[in-house]
């Protein structure tokens, strides 16, 4: 009896060491790992970033003119056209693969009195406009969305600043009701300038163009630090 007990220790150790050797030899998969960088796992919404508390991607009031739009991504095309050297037409993947990505925490404020602070990720719209090559006569950019919504900006606002066209918010893909595939992060502008479900970006020489809400009494510049009423 005594001898059997003494044998248990080395036998147990051999089994444990054996299991450890087997597991050490099995390669562990590391998705999306950048050498030396963190492993990014998709699908988890972040709620704070560099000291900023972020709103949830679900903390919005859905008040779009025709409700949430369902964009079929295999049919989806983004067109940059109008007063440009060449009209560019992109698929969803082409936009994300061909241009550098940027992230930024920006607050969206709606004229209804609510706001949300979100970590946005996307491409800079000026990179796409530059690629199309603005004609010297162009001074205005009109955006059109899947629901027929439109809004416009001075060309200078989009070219002189870091204006993001977002495809992710808080590290998750834009949900359908938040503008999938793309929403413009129109910094320092009222929420009605943050066009969702963007399909067309058209350069024009008509600074008097008025978008959907702008035709209904909201200011054309949409500047946050000014009244949104154009009357
Ligand atoms: N295509 C489209 N974009 C739109 C709208 C819309 O009705 N259609 N509403 C605008 C308004 S008034 C606001 S406040 C913001 C709200 O964005 P959210 O729905 O993601 O919160 O979207 C803007 N972009
Ligand atoms: Mo709004």
XYZ file of C-alpha atoms and ligand atoms in Angstrom:
256
model
C 0.000 0.000 0.000
C 2.682 2.518 1.009
C 4.732 1.895 -2.150
C 1.699 2.555 -4.412
C 1.220 5.983 -2.790
C 4.839 6.927 -3.383
C 4.438 6.008 -7.062
C 1.434 8.374 -7.526
C 3.597 11.533 -7.372
C 5.958 10.823 -10.302
C 3.165 9.265 -12.390
C 0.985 12.387 -11.876
C 3.869 14.689 -12.804
C 4.558 12.715 -15.987
C 0.892 13.030 -17.021
C 0.777 16.798 -16.328
C 4.047 17.500 -18.158
C 2.872 15.335 -21.043
C -0.386 17.278 -21.418
C 1.513 20.576 -21.246
C 3.873 19.470 -24.044
C 0.957 18.408 -26.262
C -0.877 21.759 -25.799
C 2.258 23.838 -26.310
C 2.677 22.195 -29.697
C -0.809 23.094 -30.955
C -0.759 26.451 -32.772
C -3.260 28.965 -31.374
C -5.040 30.991 -34.089
C -4.599 34.742 -33.805
C -7.092 36.561 -36.078
C -6.311 40.024 -37.449
C -3.126 40.268 -35.473
C -0.809 43.089 -36.469
C 2.779 42.216 -35.551
C 3.346 43.711 -32.131
C -0.136 45.212 -32.039
C -3.352 44.272 -30.271
C -5.738 41.643 -31.604
C -8.947 43.296 -32.779
C -12.059 41.206 -32.279
C -15.130 42.371 -34.187
C -18.577 42.948 -32.795
C -17.979 44.553 -29.412
C -19.170 48.124 -29.068
C -16.746 50.383 -27.173
C -18.299 52.810 -24.705
C -15.288 54.926 -23.803
C -12.260 56.040 -25.782
C -9.254 58.085 -24.649
C -11.195 59.513 -21.710
C -14.397 60.232 -23.650
C -17.620 58.521 -22.579
C -19.352 57.296 -25.733
C -23.079 56.946 -26.352
C -24.428 53.554 -27.363
C -25.007 52.970 -31.078
C -28.596 52.234 -30.029
C -29.086 55.530 -28.174
C -30.584 57.393 -31.111
C -34.055 58.562 -31.934
C -34.991 57.203 -35.311
C -36.592 60.124 -37.128
C -35.449 59.667 -40.710
C -37.779 60.973 -43.410
C -38.676 57.499 -44.727
C -37.531 55.259 -41.858
C -34.462 52.989 -41.811
C -33.207 52.068 -45.279
C -32.106 48.581 -46.285
C -29.235 48.836 -48.717
C -28.311 45.633 -50.568
C -24.529 45.779 -50.362
C -23.885 43.689 -53.485
C -25.886 46.190 -55.569
C -24.592 49.230 -53.689
C -22.504 51.819 -55.560
C -21.103 55.159 -54.389
C -20.832 57.712 -57.210
C -18.657 60.852 -57.164
C -19.773 62.991 -60.083
C -20.769 66.436 -61.414
C -18.052 69.033 -61.941
C -15.158 66.544 -61.750
C -12.512 65.334 -64.207
C -13.736 61.734 -63.989
C -16.879 60.281 -62.435
C -15.846 57.593 -59.941
C -18.110 54.666 -59.042
C -17.149 52.463 -56.086
C -18.430 49.334 -54.418
C -18.587 49.295 -50.608
C -15.364 47.270 -50.381
C -13.525 49.492 -52.862
C -14.153 52.582 -50.728
C -12.766 50.841 -47.643
C -9.830 49.179 -49.411
C -8.582 52.100 -51.509
C -8.498 54.899 -48.930
C -6.815 55.364 -45.542
C -9.017 54.934 -42.485
C -9.429 57.507 -39.727
C -11.071 57.440 -36.310
C -12.402 60.389 -34.349
C -14.784 61.043 -31.443
C -17.443 63.524 -32.612
C -20.841 64.577 -31.198
C -23.984 64.598 -33.355
C -26.573 67.165 -32.179
C -30.112 67.081 -33.540
C -32.295 70.207 -33.663
C -34.820 68.210 -31.583
C -32.546 68.656 -28.576
C -30.658 65.365 -28.216
C -27.056 64.492 -28.938
C -24.787 61.444 -29.085
C -21.000 61.203 -28.813
C -19.559 58.391 -30.920
C -16.153 57.011 -31.959
C -16.486 57.213 -35.741
C -14.311 55.337 -38.224
C -14.211 55.891 -41.955
C -12.475 57.452 -44.919
C -11.982 61.159 -45.484
C -14.430 62.427 -48.067
C -11.794 64.829 -49.451
C -9.638 61.869 -50.515
C -12.469 60.647 -52.767
C -13.213 64.147 -54.097
C -9.518 64.686 -54.860
C -9.392 61.400 -56.765
C -12.319 62.478 -58.964
C -10.572 65.838 -59.534
C -12.739 68.891 -58.839
C -13.319 71.255 -61.746
C -12.175 74.823 -60.892
C -15.822 76.001 -61.209
C -17.027 73.644 -58.440
C -17.872 75.360 -55.138
C -20.679 73.205 -53.684
C -21.142 69.485 -52.980
C -24.623 67.915 -52.993
C -25.067 64.530 -51.245
C -27.971 62.236 -52.133
C -29.061 59.196 -50.100
C -30.964 55.961 -50.708
C -34.164 57.466 -49.216
C -34.015 60.502 -51.541
C -32.717 62.736 -48.732
C -30.255 65.425 -49.810
C -27.995 67.986 -48.179
C -25.116 70.164 -49.382
C -21.866 71.777 -48.251
C -19.416 74.364 -49.505
C -16.590 72.451 -51.234
C -14.120 74.200 -48.910
C -15.733 72.716 -45.784
C -15.091 69.193 -47.095
C -11.597 69.847 -48.508
C -10.057 71.994 -45.751
C -11.116 69.834 -42.785
C -10.900 66.196 -41.717
C -14.465 65.235 -42.605
C -15.074 61.504 -42.275
C -17.534 59.384 -44.212
C -18.093 56.690 -41.572
C -18.723 52.970 -41.998
C -18.107 52.071 -38.341
C -19.224 53.566 -35.025
C -17.890 52.498 -31.605
C -15.944 49.714 -33.381
C -19.001 48.079 -34.924
C -20.273 48.312 -38.522
C -22.908 51.069 -38.900
C -26.286 49.474 -38.184
C -28.910 49.835 -40.946
C -30.900 52.437 -39.040
C -27.705 54.448 -38.454
C -26.989 54.820 -42.173
C -25.271 51.644 -43.361
C -23.187 51.642 -45.465
C -22.044 55.271 -44.966
C -22.947 58.308 -42.859
C -21.220 61.668 -43.154
C -19.670 62.893 -39.882
C -20.478 66.552 -40.512
C -18.512 67.998 -37.602
C -19.737 71.316 -36.198
C -22.948 71.029 -38.223
C -26.484 70.198 -37.031
C -27.643 66.559 -37.310
C -29.613 67.171 -40.523
C -26.255 67.658 -42.307
C -25.121 64.138 -41.213
C -26.563 62.384 -44.239
C -27.018 58.611 -43.909
C -27.198 55.877 -46.614
C -25.019 58.049 -48.934
C -25.153 57.063 -52.615
C -24.126 60.123 -54.604
C -21.682 62.986 -54.092
C -22.111 65.642 -56.781
C -19.933 68.720 -57.271
C -21.786 71.779 -58.575
C -21.320 75.518 -59.062
C -24.640 76.372 -57.350
C -24.134 77.544 -53.742
C -27.880 78.275 -53.447
C -28.804 74.561 -53.601
C -31.000 73.560 -50.619
C -31.381 70.010 -49.324
C -34.418 68.276 -47.795
C -34.601 70.098 -44.436
C -32.937 73.222 -45.783
C -35.908 73.657 -48.186
C -38.189 73.384 -45.135
C -36.764 76.317 -43.196
C -33.468 75.052 -41.752
C -30.301 77.025 -42.349
C -28.222 76.065 -45.372
C -24.869 76.269 -43.583
C -26.235 74.177 -40.673
C -23.538 75.574 -38.367
C -23.922 74.254 -34.804
C -22.817 77.531 -33.258
C -25.633 79.402 -35.045
C -29.400 79.103 -35.070
C -30.701 76.283 -37.253
C -33.584 78.436 -38.389
C -33.015 80.120 -41.711
C -35.827 82.554 -41.090
N -30.659 59.804 -45.591
C -31.005 60.464 -44.474
N -30.033 60.957 -43.691
C -30.348 61.622 -42.562
C -31.695 61.842 -42.186
C -32.713 61.298 -43.042
O -33.922 61.413 -42.794
N -32.322 60.601 -44.162
N -31.993 62.552 -41.030
C -30.948 63.471 -40.537
C -31.191 63.997 -39.183
S -32.380 65.183 -39.012
C -30.423 63.632 -38.102
S -30.578 64.365 -36.584
C -29.428 62.541 -38.235
C -29.692 61.506 -37.180
O -28.809 60.470 -37.336
P -29.127 59.112 -36.583
O -30.468 58.648 -37.077
O -28.018 58.219 -36.950
O -29.172 59.466 -35.169
O -29.462 61.918 -39.498
C -29.566 62.824 -40.572
N -29.345 62.117 -41.788
Mo -32.226 65.912 -36.814
